[in-house]
Amino acid sequence: MWQSTASRRQFLPSWCIVIIRTKSQGSLTLENLNPNIIKLQYAVRGPLVIRAGALIKELAGGSSKPFNKVILANVGDAQAMKQQPITFIRQVVACASYPNLIKSGSMPADVKQRAKDILKSCAGQSVGAYTMSHGIELIRRHVAEYIEQRDGHKANWQDICLTAGASNGIKHVLELFCNKVDCKPTGIMIPIPQYPLYSATLTEFGIGHIRYYLDEDKGWALDINELERSFTDGSKTHAVRAIVVINPGNPTGQVLKRGNIEDIIKFAHKKNLLIFADEVYQANVYDKDSKFFSFKKVMTELGAPYSCCALASFMSISKGYTGECGLRGGWMELCNMDPKVQEHLYKAMSAMLCPPTIGQIVCDCVAKTPCCGEPSYELWEKERCAVLDSLKERSEMIVQAFNGMKGFKCNKVQGAMYAFPRIELSSKAVEAAKAAGKAPDVFYAFKLLEDCGICIVPGSGFGQKPGTYHFRTTILPQKPLLKEMLDTFQKFHQKFSEQYP
Amino acid sequence: MWQSTASRRQFLPSWCIVIIRTKSQGSLTLENLNPNIIKLQYAVRGPLVIRAGALIKELAGGSSKPFNKVILANVGDAQAMKQQPITFIRQVVACASYPNLIKSGSMPADVKQRAKDILKSCAGQSVGAYTMSHGIELIRRHVAEYIEQRDGHKANWQDICLTAGASNGIKHVLELFCNKVDCKPTGIMIPIPQYPLYSATLTEFGIGHIRYYLDEDKGWALDINELERSFTDGSKTHAVRAIVVINPGNPTGQVLKRGNIEDIIKFAHKKNLLIFADEVYQANVYDKDSKFFSFKKVMTELGAPYSCCALASFMSISKGYTGECGLRGGWMELCNMDPKVQEHLYKAMSAMLCPPTIGQIVCDCVAKTPCCGEPSYELWEKERCAVLDSLKERSEMIVQAFNGMKGFKCNKVQGAMYAFPRIELSSKAVEAAKAAGKAPDVFYAFKLLEDCGICIVPGSGFGQKPGTYHFRTTILPQKPLLKEMLDTFQKFHQKFSEQYP
């Protein structure tokens, strides 16, 4: 490291200094880089995805490949897979961005009114002005109303904070935890498999990962005994201070039962844990026997003392039926957070000024949808249903296809946007992977990409029980493409199994 | 702290446990909150601004105040102060967000073409899709071309990274530094006065502030001897690894001379420091004897070995003539960064997915402006000049007014968007402030707000030489409002001086 090197230089002959200078040149090197940044991994955009990007370029440049297109099934990005945006949302965004359109006759009256109302809440009546760091008050109020309608319980708009996507909010709340309490490292409980934002951000902040395993054999159920086991084990080395629950599950697609949520809340209360309720897929429930219950609702209905649990619930405009990933918007609701802590959180967020206004506007459209009778209602309802119905159909298609493939086992996709099948890999395949210097599931995924142009994320990016192999694929390719993808996949797997019997 | 408390409980009688539980209830309390978050201060949105927000609400609610409006001169938010957005930019944003507008006849042809080109570069041809974490390739290429035209030297588009505003990029690069190197705490050199994003973020990451003072008596000049002094002093306790330079200056408004920049680069090279060149006000130079030179240009023209300095330069859509703060966009150019370090930086950024697409689109419009002869050119040029001419006029108005006030001394505003006058406060005023439990400049600013509704930021939020008092005001209120503000200010100061002679 250059600093120590510099101080040691005085004792060295000059030819040594030249060598050291060459080796440690530069103010930022791998040797003195923040080690948490080096350790951080984010599989959803990892080496496979970088390779997929290169393949897309190679194809565009006329290279010959065994496939004619790359299918990006690695990321929950509906519009990248040709899902059409909701017209109402885009009209409101266009009117608010270019208010001349409000004067023109071609936009529906409710769109114009919505844009006007939002602009009235912006400083200088412009989306180009900064907003409060926790978002535009009018929109925070609409979000509180949405939550009240969803849960049947009071929501305080002051506890709603708009964010540049759910990830951004989650990161801000995770940062509130210091990495040590009385010399004991802090730990936060995360499900395995998990969405890698959590592992990445915990690593970034030097916070320990206290893993609890979801039960694949019971449809990725969350077992309270496993929470107890995880907490007890984790507490030997860490001050365990919070628990992350993703419902509906990512990458696992399960939807928690109400009784299960009650047990988790009781557990969190007993152990004095803050609950991170990642509920960004709350509108994405496809299974007829499943229903989404928010942690806030269940906690409130459990009554005291459980209703006093500290809870942060996260929502996004990137998922649901909107899929507005690129516009970066979301919100969080903070329940029972120490008001002084909440003040510090809002203060820390203020250094990044504000979430993007356009993302905030989409939050408004998600929270306060067109009402029956308003000019935009019919089209909005039609578009929304078309998206959700099609997602439901695709969630069934994919599970059926995978379960029809030898060596595959795939739980029902009750909700969210992913399937996470388990694959059996022969010892020959495992050996070949080892020889290639890759984890077996990574080896499989790379081969699938290079042979077929299908980009998925290996299970190791989310965590899996040792000795098991999985991958995550989205259910987002539109039906004809999804069918093509599943057919190709089937052929690939057959060939792979023959190659590594 | 609750964790230690829990472990101590076994030795305590049960009535004690009840008390401890009440006191330390909750998984996140002031006692176990990340101490860096507690320490972090961001004056631009601090208590004064919160009070200003409350006053606006009170006025709207019909409360009687000694003023009829609040003037927010605290934040560089041009559109909040009624600066009109650039039509071309908003038309492109509207067309890209709602592509039906591309088909309609009412938008200029170059606007439609721009929106089409951008959409072609988006996954699924939609602004609702995620982009690469470092931004849309087409826009990164346009930014590289902008930099090449600005500097007359090659820029690699792969080293351009689009961000959700400059602050976001600065934070990502600051995070690359670990807070310790070989047990010695890391320190980064920052100017005093400085933009509080730096102090806030360094505190957040536990990195030391190594202060170098700008010379107020020489128009806030940056003196190399002072850099040497600061580095030498800082090195006693810290591993000093980078230097922040803000040019044009915020809050100080100076524009660095080329020779000065050369000296800073030579200094950084000698000390092996990464240079953070905060150049977000590069389009905001008003003084006829001043000219903006980028660090990249000067470094390149100095040649080896200086042209090999590690440099990160930052730009924003929130400033310049665009003032699109709310849309959150900006870029950074990374020069001579170790490629492996750069890879880790891009990886870490990927966990936050991507900067908002709309902000990226505005980056495109700033980097590639309408050309002479294109349909949007004339209006664009007219609007751009109107903004910059008016800012120049206001920068002169404000300096003249302050220098006409007894006890005020204000340097020329050569660039950026702020004046940072020095004020003399009598010992009576200092005593009164002490009695009120406030720093003298904070006391003054609060009084100005409560008496006149004018919101400024006290100098202590930016740092100032001990015993001196300043405040930052923007030059952004439109001319009639600025005139009114300066008149009110003058009367207030006279009254204040009489009250505390």
PDB file of N, CA and C in Angstrom, chain B residues 317-385:
ATOM      1  N   ILE B 317     -26.618  18.226 -14.647  1.00  0.00           N
ATOM      2  CA  ILE B 317     -27.651  18.935 -15.415  1.00  0.00           C
ATOM      3  C   ILE B 317     -28.390  19.946 -14.538  1.00  0.00           C
ATOM      4  N   SER B 318     -28.074  19.950 -13.228  1.00  0.00           N
ATOM      5  CA  SER B 318     -28.810  20.805 -12.292  1.00  0.00           C
ATOM      6  C   SER B 318     -28.349  22.260 -12.359  1.00  0.00           C
ATOM      7  N   LYS B 319     -27.178  22.494 -12.923  1.00  0.00           N
ATOM      8  CA  LYS B 319     -26.606  23.837 -12.916  1.00  0.00           C
ATOM      9  C   LYS B 319     -26.542  24.349 -14.358  1.00  0.00           C
ATOM     10  N   GLY B 320     -25.494  25.075 -14.722  1.00  0.00           N
ATOM     11  CA  GLY B 320     -25.379  25.598 -16.086  1.00  0.00           C
ATOM     12  C   GLY B 320     -26.561  26.484 -16.434  1.00  0.00           C
ATOM     13  N   TYR B 321     -27.036  26.381 -17.659  1.00  0.00           N
ATOM     14  CA  TYR B 321     -28.205  27.162 -18.088  1.00  0.00           C
ATOM     15  C   TYR B 321     -29.467  26.308 -18.051  1.00  0.00           C
ATOM     16  N   THR B 322     -29.309  25.021 -17.665  1.00  0.00           N
ATOM     17  CA  THR B 322     -30.452  24.103 -17.724  1.00  0.00           C
ATOM     18  C   THR B 322     -31.218  24.066 -16.404  1.00  0.00           C
ATOM     19  N   GLY B 323     -30.482  23.951 -15.278  1.00  0.00           N
ATOM     20  CA  GLY B 323     -31.125  23.967 -13.960  1.00  0.00           C
ATOM     21  C   GLY B 323     -32.152  22.866 -13.771  1.00  0.00           C
ATOM     22  N   GLU B 324     -31.890  21.684 -14.344  1.00  0.00           N
ATOM     23  CA  GLU B 324     -32.870  20.587 -14.226  1.00  0.00           C
ATOM     24  C   GLU B 324     -32.571  19.739 -12.991  1.00  0.00           C
ATOM     25  N   CYS B 325     -32.596  20.375 -11.826  1.00  0.00           N
ATOM     26  CA  CYS B 325     -32.230  19.718 -10.558  1.00  0.00           C
ATOM     27  C   CYS B 325     -33.087  18.485 -10.288  1.00  0.00           C
ATOM     28  N   GLY B 326     -34.385  18.639 -10.455  1.00  0.00           N
ATOM     29  CA  GLY B 326     -35.324  17.582 -10.047  1.00  0.00           C
ATOM     30  C   GLY B 326     -35.224  16.331 -10.895  1.00  0.00           C
ATOM     31  N   LEU B 327     -34.678  16.468 -12.106  1.00  0.00           N
ATOM     32  CA  LEU B 327     -34.641  15.302 -12.994  1.00  0.00           C
ATOM     33  C   LEU B 327     -33.441  14.401 -12.702  1.00  0.00           C
ATOM     34  N   ARG B 328     -32.515  14.865 -11.881  1.00  0.00           N
ATOM     35  CA  ARG B 328     -31.378  14.079 -11.385  1.00  0.00           C
ATOM     36  C   ARG B 328     -30.554  13.465 -12.515  1.00  0.00           C
ATOM     37  N   GLY B 329     -29.601  14.219 -12.974  1.00  0.00           N
ATOM     38  CA  GLY B 329     -28.691  13.710 -13.989  1.00  0.00           C
ATOM     39  C   GLY B 329     -27.329  14.360 -13.869  1.00  0.00           C
ATOM     40  N   GLY B 330     -26.335  13.667 -14.332  1.00  0.00           N
ATOM     41  CA  GLY B 330     -24.982  14.198 -14.334  1.00  0.00           C
ATOM     42  C   GLY B 330     -24.055  13.154 -14.912  1.00  0.00           C
ATOM     43  N   TRP B 331     -22.774  13.506 -14.981  1.00  0.00           N
ATOM     44  CA  TRP B 331     -21.817  12.503 -15.432  1.00  0.00           C
ATOM     45  C   TRP B 331     -20.494  12.718 -14.747  1.00  0.00           C
ATOM     46  N   MET B 332     -19.653  11.686 -14.804  1.00  0.00           N
ATOM     47  CA  MET B 332     -18.264  11.871 -14.384  1.00  0.00           C
ATOM     48  C   MET B 332     -17.360  11.292 -15.442  1.00  0.00           C
ATOM     49  N   GLU B 333     -16.191  11.911 -15.585  1.00  0.00           N
ATOM     50  CA  GLU B 333     -15.149  11.361 -16.454  1.00  0.00           C
ATOM     51  C   GLU B 333     -14.017  10.896 -15.553  1.00  0.00           C
ATOM     52  N   LEU B 334     -13.608   9.650 -15.737  1.00  0.00           N
ATOM     53  CA  LEU B 334     -12.537   9.074 -14.924  1.00  0.00           C
ATOM     54  C   LEU B 334     -11.278   9.008 -15.774  1.00  0.00           C
ATOM     55  N   CYS B 335     -10.212   9.662 -15.329  1.00  0.00           N
ATOM     56  CA  CYS B 335      -8.965   9.661 -16.102  1.00  0.00           C
ATOM     57  C   CYS B 335      -7.878   8.978 -15.303  1.00  0.00           C
ATOM     58  N   ASN B 336      -7.174   8.088 -15.944  1.00  0.00           N
ATOM     59  CA  ASN B 336      -6.027   7.408 -15.327  1.00  0.00           C
ATOM     60  C   ASN B 336      -6.399   6.634 -14.071  1.00  0.00           C
ATOM     61  N   MET B 337      -7.620   6.160 -14.024  1.00  0.00           N
ATOM     62  CA  MET B 337      -7.978   5.318 -12.890  1.00  0.00           C
ATOM     63  C   MET B 337      -7.519   3.897 -13.216  1.00  0.00           C
ATOM     64  N   ASP B 338      -6.933   3.211 -12.235  1.00  0.00           N
ATOM     65  CA  ASP B 338      -6.540   1.810 -12.401  1.00  0.00           C
ATOM     66  C   ASP B 338      -7.745   1.042 -12.962  1.00  0.00           C
ATOM     67  N   PRO B 339      -7.604   0.381 -14.114  1.00  0.00           N
ATOM     68  CA  PRO B 339      -8.767  -0.262 -14.753  1.00  0.00           C
ATOM     69  C   PRO B 339      -9.493  -1.243 -13.826  1.00  0.00           C
ATOM     70  N   LYS B 340      -8.745  -1.910 -12.971  1.00  0.00           N
ATOM     71  CA  LYS B 340      -9.392  -2.862 -12.055  1.00  0.00           C
ATOM     72  C   LYS B 340     -10.204  -2.117 -10.994  1.00  0.00           C
ATOM     73  N   VAL B 341      -9.706  -0.983 -10.569  1.00  0.00           N
ATOM     74  CA  VAL B 341     -10.445  -0.163  -9.604  1.00  0.00           C
ATOM     75  C   VAL B 341     -11.740   0.352 -10.268  1.00  0.00           C
ATOM     76  N   GLN B 342     -11.598   0.786 -11.504  1.00  0.00           N
ATOM     77  CA  GLN B 342     -12.755   1.292 -12.249  1.00  0.00           C
ATOM     78  C   GLN B 342     -13.816   0.195 -12.410  1.00  0.00           C
ATOM     79  N   GLU B 343     -13.346  -1.023 -12.642  1.00  0.00           N
ATOM     80  CA  GLU B 343     -14.265  -2.160 -12.755  1.00  0.00           C
ATOM     81  C   GLU B 343     -15.040  -2.362 -11.435  1.00  0.00           C
ATOM     82  N   HIS B 344     -14.314  -2.264 -10.323  1.00  0.00           N
ATOM     83  CA  HIS B 344     -14.985  -2.408  -9.021  1.00  0.00           C
ATOM     84  C   HIS B 344     -15.977  -1.272  -8.783  1.00  0.00           C
ATOM     85  N   LEU B 345     -15.609  -0.076  -9.222  1.00  0.00           N
ATOM     86  CA  LEU B 345     -16.520   1.060  -9.074  1.00  0.00           C
ATOM     87  C   LEU B 345     -17.809   0.807  -9.853  1.00  0.00           C
ATOM     88  N   TYR B 346     -17.667   0.385 -11.117  1.00  0.00           N
ATOM     89  CA  TYR B 346     -18.849   0.129 -11.938  1.00  0.00           C
ATOM     90  C   TYR B 346     -19.684  -1.005 -11.338  1.00  0.00           C
ATOM     91  N   LYS B 347     -19.016  -2.001 -10.791  1.00  0.00           N
ATOM     92  CA  LYS B 347     -19.723  -3.115 -10.151  1.00  0.00           C
ATOM     93  C   LYS B 347     -20.522  -2.617  -8.941  1.00  0.00           C
ATOM     94  N   ALA B 348     -19.868  -1.804  -8.102  1.00  0.00           N
ATOM     95  CA  ALA B 348     -20.564  -1.305  -6.903  1.00  0.00           C
ATOM     96  C   ALA B 348     -21.777  -0.458  -7.301  1.00  0.00           C
ATOM     97  N   MET B 349     -21.615   0.331  -8.356  1.00  0.00           N
ATOM     98  CA  MET B 349     -22.729   1.174  -8.801  1.00  0.00           C
ATOM     99  C   MET B 349     -23.886   0.327  -9.312  1.00  0.00           C
ATOM    100  N   SER B 350     -23.564  -0.869  -9.828  1.00  0.00           N
ATOM    101  CA  SER B 350     -24.605  -1.681 -10.462  1.00  0.00           C
ATOM    102  C   SER B 350     -25.652  -2.171  -9.456  1.00  0.00           C
ATOM    103  N   ALA B 351     -25.310  -2.223  -8.160  1.00  0.00           N
ATOM    104  CA  ALA B 351     -26.306  -2.665  -7.179  1.00  0.00           C
ATOM    105  C   ALA B 351     -27.453  -1.658  -7.065  1.00  0.00           C
ATOM    106  N   MET B 352     -27.201  -0.402  -7.477  1.00  0.00           N
ATOM    107  CA  MET B 352     -28.286   0.592  -7.499  1.00  0.00           C
ATOM    108  C   MET B 352     -28.931   0.641  -8.895  1.00  0.00           C
ATOM    109  N   LEU B 353     -28.584  -0.352  -9.725  1.00  0.00           N
ATOM    110  CA  LEU B 353     -29.199  -0.574 -11.037  1.00  0.00           C
ATOM    111  C   LEU B 353     -28.804   0.462 -12.084  1.00  0.00           C
ATOM    112  N   CYS B 354     -29.444   1.635 -12.113  1.00  0.00           N
ATOM    113  CA  CYS B 354     -29.040   2.616 -13.139  1.00  0.00           C
ATOM    114  C   CYS B 354     -29.505   4.002 -12.758  1.00  0.00           C
ATOM    115  N   PRO B 355     -28.831   5.027 -13.313  1.00  0.00           N
ATOM    116  CA  PRO B 355     -29.328   6.391 -13.095  1.00  0.00           C
ATOM    117  C   PRO B 355     -30.653   6.576 -13.837  1.00  0.00           C
ATOM    118  N   PRO B 356     -31.494   7.501 -13.373  1.00  0.00           N
ATOM    119  CA  PRO B 356     -32.805   7.681 -14.016  1.00  0.00           C
ATOM    120  C   PRO B 356     -32.654   8.015 -15.496  1.00  0.00           C
ATOM    121  N   THR B 357     -33.439   7.361 -16.333  1.00  0.00           N
ATOM    122  CA  THR B 357     -33.304   7.564 -17.786  1.00  0.00           C
ATOM    123  C   THR B 357     -33.589   9.005 -18.189  1.00  0.00           C
ATOM    124  N   ILE B 358     -34.537   9.638 -17.519  1.00  0.00           N
ATOM    125  CA  ILE B 358     -34.878  11.016 -17.921  1.00  0.00           C
ATOM    126  C   ILE B 358     -33.686  11.943 -17.665  1.00  0.00           C
ATOM    127  N   GLY B 359     -33.022  11.762 -16.535  1.00  0.00           N
ATOM    128  CA  GLY B 359     -31.796  12.532 -16.270  1.00  0.00           C
ATOM    129  C   GLY B 359     -30.735  12.249 -17.320  1.00  0.00           C
ATOM    130  N   GLN B 360     -30.644  11.008 -17.751  1.00  0.00           N
ATOM    131  CA  GLN B 360     -29.679  10.660 -18.801  1.00  0.00           C
ATOM    132  C   GLN B 360     -30.017  11.381 -20.104  1.00  0.00           C
ATOM    133  N   ILE B 361     -31.306  11.452 -20.399  1.00  0.00           N
ATOM    134  CA  ILE B 361     -31.739  12.131 -21.631  1.00  0.00           C
ATOM    135  C   ILE B 361     -31.336  13.611 -21.594  1.00  0.00           C
ATOM    136  N   VAL B 362     -31.498  14.224 -20.424  1.00  0.00           N
ATOM    137  CA  VAL B 362     -31.105  15.635 -20.319  1.00  0.00           C
ATOM    138  C   VAL B 362     -29.586  15.761 -20.498  1.00  0.00           C
ATOM    139  N   CYS B 363     -28.830  14.793 -19.962  1.00  0.00           N
ATOM    140  CA  CYS B 363     -27.373  14.785 -20.214  1.00  0.00           C
ATOM    141  C   CYS B 363     -27.106  14.805 -21.710  1.00  0.00           C
ATOM    142  N   ASP B 364     -27.880  14.012 -22.438  1.00  0.00           N
ATOM    143  CA  ASP B 364     -27.688  13.965 -23.888  1.00  0.00           C
ATOM    144  C   ASP B 364     -27.917  15.345 -24.509  1.00  0.00           C
ATOM    145  N   CYS B 365     -28.971  16.014 -24.063  1.00  0.00           N
ATOM    146  CA  CYS B 365     -29.297  17.339 -24.615  1.00  0.00           C
ATOM    147  C   CYS B 365     -28.251  18.387 -24.239  1.00  0.00           C
ATOM    148  N   VAL B 366     -27.628  18.218 -23.074  1.00  0.00           N
ATOM    149  CA  VAL B 366     -26.591  19.169 -22.657  1.00  0.00           C
ATOM    150  C   VAL B 366     -25.303  18.900 -23.434  1.00  0.00           C
ATOM    151  N   ALA B 367     -25.021  17.604 -23.653  1.00  0.00           N
ATOM    152  CA  ALA B 367     -23.769  17.249 -24.327  1.00  0.00           C
ATOM    153  C   ALA B 367     -23.858  17.537 -25.823  1.00  0.00           C
ATOM    154  N   LYS B 368     -25.019  17.267 -26.404  1.00  0.00           N
ATOM    155  CA  LYS B 368     -25.186  17.430 -27.861  1.00  0.00           C
ATOM    156  C   LYS B 368     -26.328  18.418 -28.062  1.00  0.00           C
ATOM    157  N   THR B 369     -25.984  19.669 -28.174  1.00  0.00           N
ATOM    158  CA  THR B 369     -26.996  20.717 -28.253  1.00  0.00           C
ATOM    159  C   THR B 369     -27.462  20.853 -29.704  1.00  0.00           C
ATOM    160  N   PRO B 370     -28.601  21.498 -29.938  1.00  0.00           N
ATOM    161  CA  PRO B 370     -29.063  21.677 -31.314  1.00  0.00           C
ATOM    162  C   PRO B 370     -28.014  22.448 -32.124  1.00  0.00           C
ATOM    163  N   CYS B 371     -27.833  22.038 -33.373  1.00  0.00           N
ATOM    164  CA  CYS B 371     -26.833  22.692 -34.222  1.00  0.00           C
ATOM    165  C   CYS B 371     -27.478  23.844 -34.991  1.00  0.00           C
ATOM    166  N   CYS B 372     -26.654  24.793 -35.334  1.00  0.00           N
ATOM    167  CA  CYS B 372     -27.086  25.908 -36.172  1.00  0.00           C
ATOM    168  C   CYS B 372     -27.728  25.341 -37.444  1.00  0.00           C
ATOM    169  N   GLY B 373     -28.938  25.818 -37.752  1.00  0.00           N
ATOM    170  CA  GLY B 373     -29.640  25.332 -38.944  1.00  0.00           C
ATOM    171  C   GLY B 373     -30.731  24.338 -38.600  1.00  0.00           C
ATOM    172  N   GLU B 374     -30.611  23.676 -37.452  1.00  0.00           N
ATOM    173  CA  GLU B 374     -31.669  22.734 -37.044  1.00  0.00           C
ATOM    174  C   GLU B 374     -32.869  23.514 -36.515  1.00  0.00           C
ATOM    175  N   PRO B 375     -34.060  22.921 -36.603  1.00  0.00           N
ATOM    176  CA  PRO B 375     -35.280  23.681 -36.254  1.00  0.00           C
ATOM    177  C   PRO B 375     -35.276  24.236 -34.822  1.00  0.00           C
ATOM    178  N   SER B 376     -34.645  23.533 -33.877  1.00  0.00           N
ATOM    179  CA  SER B 376     -34.708  23.994 -32.485  1.00  0.00           C
ATOM    180  C   SER B 376     -33.604  24.978 -32.130  1.00  0.00           C
ATOM    181  N   TYR B 377     -32.666  25.182 -33.069  1.00  0.00           N
ATOM    182  CA  TYR B 377     -31.460  25.930 -32.696  1.00  0.00           C
ATOM    183  C   TYR B 377     -31.735  27.337 -32.183  1.00  0.00           C
ATOM    184  N   GLU B 378     -32.541  28.073 -32.952  1.00  0.00           N
ATOM    185  CA  GLU B 378     -32.707  29.494 -32.629  1.00  0.00           C
ATOM    186  C   GLU B 378     -33.313  29.717 -31.244  1.00  0.00           C
ATOM    187  N   LEU B 379     -34.381  28.987 -30.991  1.00  0.00           N
ATOM    188  CA  LEU B 379     -35.041  29.136 -29.683  1.00  0.00           C
ATOM    189  C   LEU B 379     -34.097  28.701 -28.563  1.00  0.00           C
ATOM    190  N   TRP B 380     -33.410  27.591 -28.785  1.00  0.00           N
ATOM    191  CA  TRP B 380     -32.463  27.081 -27.780  1.00  0.00           C
ATOM    192  C   TRP B 380     -31.411  28.136 -27.461  1.00  0.00           C
ATOM    193  N   GLU B 381     -30.832  28.723 -28.504  1.00  0.00           N
ATOM    194  CA  GLU B 381     -29.769  29.718 -28.323  1.00  0.00           C
ATOM    195  C   GLU B 381     -30.314  30.951 -27.590  1.00  0.00           C
ATOM    196  N   LYS B 382     -31.523  31.341 -27.964  1.00  0.00           N
ATOM    197  CA  LYS B 382     -32.136  32.509 -27.327  1.00  0.00           C
ATOM    198  C   LYS B 382     -32.367  32.243 -25.827  1.00  0.00           C
ATOM    199  N   GLU B 383     -32.913  31.062 -25.533  1.00  0.00           N
ATOM    200  CA  GLU B 383     -33.203  30.734 -24.131  1.00  0.00           C
ATOM    201  C   GLU B 383     -31.916  30.614 -23.307  1.00  0.00           C
ATOM    202  N   ARG B 384     -30.938  29.960 -23.894  1.00  0.00           N
ATOM    203  CA  ARG B 384     -29.661  29.754 -23.192  1.00  0.00           C
ATOM    204  C   ARG B 384     -29.019  31.102 -22.863  1.00  0.00           C
ATOM    205  N   CYS B 385     -28.954  31.974 -23.859  1.00  0.00           N
ATOM    206  CA  CYS B 385     -28.317  33.279 -23.641  1.00  0.00           C
ATOM    207  C   CYS B 385     -29.100  34.093 -22.620  1.00  0.00           C
TER     208      CYS B 385
END
